[in-house]
Coordinates of C-alpha atoms and ligand atoms in Angstrom, one line a residue:
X24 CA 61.2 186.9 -59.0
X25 CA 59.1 184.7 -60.9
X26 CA 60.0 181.9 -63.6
X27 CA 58.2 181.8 -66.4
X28 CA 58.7 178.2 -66.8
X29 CA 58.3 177.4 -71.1
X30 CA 58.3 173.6 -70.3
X31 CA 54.7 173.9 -67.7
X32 CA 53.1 176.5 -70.2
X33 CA 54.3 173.9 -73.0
X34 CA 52.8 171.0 -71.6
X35 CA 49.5 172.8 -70.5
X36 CA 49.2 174.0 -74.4
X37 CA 50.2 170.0 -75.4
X38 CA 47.4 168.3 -73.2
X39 CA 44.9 170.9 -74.7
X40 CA 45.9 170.2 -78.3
X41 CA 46.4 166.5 -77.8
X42 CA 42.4 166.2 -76.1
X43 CA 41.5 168.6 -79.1
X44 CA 43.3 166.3 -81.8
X45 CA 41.9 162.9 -79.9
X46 CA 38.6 164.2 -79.7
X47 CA 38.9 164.7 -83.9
X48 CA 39.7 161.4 -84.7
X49 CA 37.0 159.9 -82.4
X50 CA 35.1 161.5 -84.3
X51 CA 35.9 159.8 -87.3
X52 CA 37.6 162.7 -88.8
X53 CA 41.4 162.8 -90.8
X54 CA 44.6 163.2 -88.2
X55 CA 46.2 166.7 -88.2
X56 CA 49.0 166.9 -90.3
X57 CA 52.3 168.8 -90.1
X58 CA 55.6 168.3 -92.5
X59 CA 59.1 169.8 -92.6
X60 CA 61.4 169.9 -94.7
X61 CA 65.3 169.7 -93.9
X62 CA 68.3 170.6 -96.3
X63 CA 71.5 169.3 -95.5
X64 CA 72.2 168.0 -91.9
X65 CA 73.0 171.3 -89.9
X66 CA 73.3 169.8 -86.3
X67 CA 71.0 172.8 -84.7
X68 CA 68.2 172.2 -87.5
X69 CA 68.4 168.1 -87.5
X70 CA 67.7 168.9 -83.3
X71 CA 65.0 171.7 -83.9
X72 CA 63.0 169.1 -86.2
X73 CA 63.4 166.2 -83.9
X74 CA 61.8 167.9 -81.1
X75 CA 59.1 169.1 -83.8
X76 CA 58.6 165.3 -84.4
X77 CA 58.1 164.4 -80.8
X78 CA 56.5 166.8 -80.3
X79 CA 53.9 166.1 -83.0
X80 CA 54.0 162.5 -81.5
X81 CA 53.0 163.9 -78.1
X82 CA 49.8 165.4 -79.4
X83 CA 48.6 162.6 -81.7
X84 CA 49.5 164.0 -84.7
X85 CA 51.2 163.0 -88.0
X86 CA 54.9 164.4 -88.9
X87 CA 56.5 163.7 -92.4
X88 CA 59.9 164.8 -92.8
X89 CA 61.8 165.2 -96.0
X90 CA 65.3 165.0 -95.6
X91 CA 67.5 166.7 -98.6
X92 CA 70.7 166.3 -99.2
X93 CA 72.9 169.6 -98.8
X94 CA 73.3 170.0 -102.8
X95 CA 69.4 169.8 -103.3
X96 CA 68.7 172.5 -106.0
X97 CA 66.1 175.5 -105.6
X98 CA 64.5 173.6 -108.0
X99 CA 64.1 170.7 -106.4
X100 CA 63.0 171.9 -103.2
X101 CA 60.5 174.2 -104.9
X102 CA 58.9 171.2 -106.3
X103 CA 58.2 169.9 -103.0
X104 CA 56.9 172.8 -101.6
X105 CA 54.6 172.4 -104.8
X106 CA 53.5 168.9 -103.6
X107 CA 53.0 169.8 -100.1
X108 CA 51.2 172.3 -101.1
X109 CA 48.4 170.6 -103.2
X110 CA 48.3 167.3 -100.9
X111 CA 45.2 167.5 -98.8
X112 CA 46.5 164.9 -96.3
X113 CA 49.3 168.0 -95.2
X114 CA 47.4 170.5 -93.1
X115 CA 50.9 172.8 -92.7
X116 CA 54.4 172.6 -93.6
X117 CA 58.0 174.8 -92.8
X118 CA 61.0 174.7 -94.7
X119 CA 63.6 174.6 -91.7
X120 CA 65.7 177.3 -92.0
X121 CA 69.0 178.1 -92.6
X122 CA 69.4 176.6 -96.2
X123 CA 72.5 176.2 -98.3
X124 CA 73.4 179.6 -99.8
X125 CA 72.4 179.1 -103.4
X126 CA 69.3 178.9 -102.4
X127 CA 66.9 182.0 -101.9
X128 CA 65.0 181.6 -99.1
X129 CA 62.9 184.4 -99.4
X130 CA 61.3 182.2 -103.4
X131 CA 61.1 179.2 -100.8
X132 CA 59.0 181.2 -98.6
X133 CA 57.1 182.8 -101.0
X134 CA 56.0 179.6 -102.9
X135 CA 54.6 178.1 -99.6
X136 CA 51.0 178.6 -99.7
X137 CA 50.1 180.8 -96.8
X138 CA 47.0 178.7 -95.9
X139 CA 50.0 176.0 -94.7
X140 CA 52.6 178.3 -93.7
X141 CA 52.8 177.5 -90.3
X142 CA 55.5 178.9 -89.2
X143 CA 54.2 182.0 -90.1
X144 CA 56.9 183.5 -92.5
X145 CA 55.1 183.8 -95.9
X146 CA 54.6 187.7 -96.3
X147 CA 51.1 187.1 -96.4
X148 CA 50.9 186.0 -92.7
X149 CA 52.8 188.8 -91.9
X150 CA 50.8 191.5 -93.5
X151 CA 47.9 189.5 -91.9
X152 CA 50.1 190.4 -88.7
X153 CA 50.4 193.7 -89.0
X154 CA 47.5 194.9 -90.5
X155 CA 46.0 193.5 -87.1
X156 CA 43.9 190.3 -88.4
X157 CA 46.3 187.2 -88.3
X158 CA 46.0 184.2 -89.4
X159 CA 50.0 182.4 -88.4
X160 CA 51.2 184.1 -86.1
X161 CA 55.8 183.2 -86.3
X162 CA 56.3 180.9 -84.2
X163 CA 58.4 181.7 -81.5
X164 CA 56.9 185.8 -81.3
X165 CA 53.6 183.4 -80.8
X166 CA 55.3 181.7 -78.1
X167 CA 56.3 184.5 -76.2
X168 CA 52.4 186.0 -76.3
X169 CA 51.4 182.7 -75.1
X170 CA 53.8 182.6 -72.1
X171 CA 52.8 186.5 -71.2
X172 CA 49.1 185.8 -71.9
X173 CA 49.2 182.7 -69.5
X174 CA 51.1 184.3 -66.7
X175 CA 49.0 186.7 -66.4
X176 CA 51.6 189.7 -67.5
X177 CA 50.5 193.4 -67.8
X178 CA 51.2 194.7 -71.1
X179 CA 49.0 197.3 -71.6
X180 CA 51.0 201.2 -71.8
X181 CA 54.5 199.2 -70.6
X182 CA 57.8 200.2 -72.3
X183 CA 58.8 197.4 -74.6
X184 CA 62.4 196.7 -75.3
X185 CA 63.3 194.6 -78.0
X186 CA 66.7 193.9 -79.0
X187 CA 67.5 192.9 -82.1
X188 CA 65.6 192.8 -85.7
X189 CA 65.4 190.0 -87.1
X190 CA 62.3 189.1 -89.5
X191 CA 61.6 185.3 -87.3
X192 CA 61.8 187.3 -84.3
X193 CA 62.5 190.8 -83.5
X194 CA 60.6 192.8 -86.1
X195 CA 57.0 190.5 -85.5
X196 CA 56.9 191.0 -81.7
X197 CA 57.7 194.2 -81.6
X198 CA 54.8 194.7 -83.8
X199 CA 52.9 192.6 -81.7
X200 CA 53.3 194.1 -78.4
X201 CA 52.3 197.4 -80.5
X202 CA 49.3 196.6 -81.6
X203 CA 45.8 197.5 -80.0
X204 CA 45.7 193.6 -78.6
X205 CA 45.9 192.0 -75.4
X206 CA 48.6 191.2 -74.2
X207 CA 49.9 194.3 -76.6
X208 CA 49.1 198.4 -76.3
X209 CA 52.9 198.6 -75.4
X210 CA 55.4 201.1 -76.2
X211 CA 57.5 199.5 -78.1
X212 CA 61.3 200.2 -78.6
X213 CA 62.9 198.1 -81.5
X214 CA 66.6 198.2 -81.2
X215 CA 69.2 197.1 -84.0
X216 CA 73.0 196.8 -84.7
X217 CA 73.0 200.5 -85.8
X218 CA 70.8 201.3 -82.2
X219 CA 73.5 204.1 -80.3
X220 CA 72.3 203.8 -76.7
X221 CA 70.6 200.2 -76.4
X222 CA 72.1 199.6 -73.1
X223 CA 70.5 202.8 -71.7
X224 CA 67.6 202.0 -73.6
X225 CA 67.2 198.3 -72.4
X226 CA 67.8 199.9 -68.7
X227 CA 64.4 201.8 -69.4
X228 CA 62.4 198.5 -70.3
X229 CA 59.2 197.5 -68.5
X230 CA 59.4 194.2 -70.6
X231 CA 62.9 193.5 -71.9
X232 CA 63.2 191.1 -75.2
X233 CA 66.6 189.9 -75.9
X234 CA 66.8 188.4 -79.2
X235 CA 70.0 189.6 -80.2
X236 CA 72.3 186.4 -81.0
X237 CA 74.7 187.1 -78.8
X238 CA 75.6 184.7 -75.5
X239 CA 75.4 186.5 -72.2
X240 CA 75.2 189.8 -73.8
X241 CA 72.4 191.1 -71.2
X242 CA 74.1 191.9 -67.7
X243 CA 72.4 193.1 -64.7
X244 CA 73.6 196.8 -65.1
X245 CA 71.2 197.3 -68.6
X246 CA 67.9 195.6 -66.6
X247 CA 65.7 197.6 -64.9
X248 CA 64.5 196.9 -61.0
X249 CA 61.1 194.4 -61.8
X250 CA 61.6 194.3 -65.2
X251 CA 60.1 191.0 -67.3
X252 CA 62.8 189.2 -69.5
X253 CA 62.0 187.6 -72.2
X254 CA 65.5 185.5 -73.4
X255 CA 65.0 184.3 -77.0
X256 CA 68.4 183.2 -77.1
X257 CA 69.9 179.9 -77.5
X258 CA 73.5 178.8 -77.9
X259 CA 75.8 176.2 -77.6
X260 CA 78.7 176.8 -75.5
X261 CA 81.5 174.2 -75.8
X262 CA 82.9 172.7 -72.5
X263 CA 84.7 170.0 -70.7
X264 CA 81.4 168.2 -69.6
X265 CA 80.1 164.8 -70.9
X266 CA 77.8 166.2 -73.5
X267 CA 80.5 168.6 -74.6
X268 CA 78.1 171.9 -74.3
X269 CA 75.5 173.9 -72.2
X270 CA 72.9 175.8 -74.1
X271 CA 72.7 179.3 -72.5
X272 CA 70.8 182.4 -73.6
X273 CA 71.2 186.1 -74.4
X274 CA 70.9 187.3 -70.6
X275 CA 73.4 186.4 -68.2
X276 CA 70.4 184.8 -66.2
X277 CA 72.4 183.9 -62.5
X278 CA 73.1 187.8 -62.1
X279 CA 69.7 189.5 -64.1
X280 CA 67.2 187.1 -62.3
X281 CA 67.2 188.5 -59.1
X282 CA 66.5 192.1 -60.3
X283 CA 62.9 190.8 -62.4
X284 CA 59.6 190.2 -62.0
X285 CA 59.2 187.5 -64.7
X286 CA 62.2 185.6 -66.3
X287 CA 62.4 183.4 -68.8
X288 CA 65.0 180.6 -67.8
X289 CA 67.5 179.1 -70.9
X290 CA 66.9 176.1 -71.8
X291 CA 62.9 175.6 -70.8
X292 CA 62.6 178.9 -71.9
X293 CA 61.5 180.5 -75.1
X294 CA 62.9 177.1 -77.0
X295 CA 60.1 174.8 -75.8
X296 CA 57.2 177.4 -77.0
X297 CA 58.6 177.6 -80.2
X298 CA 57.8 174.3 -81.0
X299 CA 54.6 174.3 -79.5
X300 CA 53.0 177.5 -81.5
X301 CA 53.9 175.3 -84.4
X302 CA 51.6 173.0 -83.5
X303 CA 49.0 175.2 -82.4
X304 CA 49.5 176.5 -85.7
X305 CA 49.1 173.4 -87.4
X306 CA 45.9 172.8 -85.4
X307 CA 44.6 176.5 -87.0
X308 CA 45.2 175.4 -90.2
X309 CA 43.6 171.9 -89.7
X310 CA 40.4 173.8 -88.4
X311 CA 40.6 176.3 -91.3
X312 CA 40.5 174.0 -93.8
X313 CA 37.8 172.3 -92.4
X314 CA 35.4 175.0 -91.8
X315 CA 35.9 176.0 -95.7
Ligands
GUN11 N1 65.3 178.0 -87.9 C1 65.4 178.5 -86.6 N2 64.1 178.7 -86.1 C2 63.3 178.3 -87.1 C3 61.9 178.3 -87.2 O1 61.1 178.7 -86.3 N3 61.3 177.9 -88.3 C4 62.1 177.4 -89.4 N4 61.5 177.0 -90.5 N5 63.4 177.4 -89.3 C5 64.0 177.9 -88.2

């Protein structure tokens, strides 16, 4: 059994960008630029953009973030997206989600202007997606190509598992890893809440893809003998410790690793990629814009 270990890949990616981004301003040209917005002070979300900050640190570039308060009005936050969208000095943005419920996230997304939609949620990206020419690629679906393209992984005519549908996660890589690509040209299985067999199915998986939401929920019994897993998950499970929680994923990793080829360990996993796309992303826009 092999790790794939998110935090090497990470930093490998981070050292490319960051000589990419110093080179740039040696050059005498503008900083890359990536915003984000947060609503409200969600514990999860205030963590994800901190790490997106130092992370933009890391690789020399500039992060703004706009902090709303929790009773911020569509309104309001679709004026920002307006001003992000017309400042030149922002190469990309995201709009961390979850929001407040009265506001729809789908208008949020849609007023983003998909030449700075990083994270790669605006429906235009994701046409781009599936229609095979892509321009942002979501962020952690990106992440997990990166970590199969870097390890060297076969995809090519492999049974593809995915469980669970989301639109961040599910549904893009299971179009990815279908289309005529490489790493792609799987088979691709897309399981759901409605899905009858998904065990048995997930026991038929040359690449497994637990996105599901749901701690622990793959056991050894649905993995199949040299199998990669892919663990999307992350979740905070409350205990007596100092910190008060451990973050574990999807698969219950101590009894599935020993049956795989490739596994993706929780946390240093999937998590750490996420972040990284983004700024690979935000590098793509950057050299979009300035090849106009
Ligand atoms: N919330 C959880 N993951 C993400 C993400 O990748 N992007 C945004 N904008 N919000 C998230």
């Amino acid at each position: 059994m092999q790790l794939i270990d998110g935090k090497k890949i990470a930093a490998e990616i981070k050292k490319e960008l960051a000589a990419k981004s110093a080179k740039l301003i040696d050059d005498g040209n503008r900083t890359p630029h990536l915003a984000a917005v947060l609503v409200g002070s969600d514990p999860a979300s205030e963590s994800y953009v901190g790490s997106k900050e130092r992370a933009c640190k890391e690789v020399g570039f500039i992060s703004t973030v706009y902090r709303l308060e929790e009773n911020t009005t569509e309104k309001q936050l679709l004026d920002i997206v307006h001003f992000l969208n017309s400042d030149d000095d922002v190469d990309g943005f995201i709009v961390q989600l979850p929001l407040p419920k009265h506001i729809s996230v789908d208008k949020v997304i849609e007023a983003i202007d998909p030449s700075k939609d990083v994270d790669g949620f605006h429906p235009v990206s994701l046409g781009k997606m599936v229609v095979g020419n892509p321009l942002f690629l979501p962020a952690t679906p990106y992440g997990i190509i990166q970590m199969i393209e870097r390890c060297g992984i076969e995809t090519d005519g492999k049974h593809c598992v995915v469980l669970g549908r989301s639109n961040i996660v599910g549904t893009p890589i299971s179009i990815m890893l279908s289309r005529k690509s490489k790493p792609g040209n799987c088979t691709v299985t897309l399981c759901h809440t409605r899905t009858k067999n998904m065990k048995e199915l997930a026991a038929t998986a040359d690449i497994l893809i637990a996105a599901i939401g749901q701690p622990g929920y793959v056991t050894a019994d649905m993995v199949k003998p040299g199998a990669v897993v892919i663990d999307v998950g992350i979740h905070r499970l409350l205990d007596g410790s100092e910190k008060g929680y451990h973050i574990v994923g999807d698969v219950k990793f101590d009894e599935v690793a020993p049956k795989c080829s490739y596994i993706t360990p929780v946390p240093g996993g999937v998590g750490v990629m996420t972040v990284v796309s983004l700024l690979m992303n935000t590098m793509k826009a950057y050299d979009t814009k300035f090849n106009k």
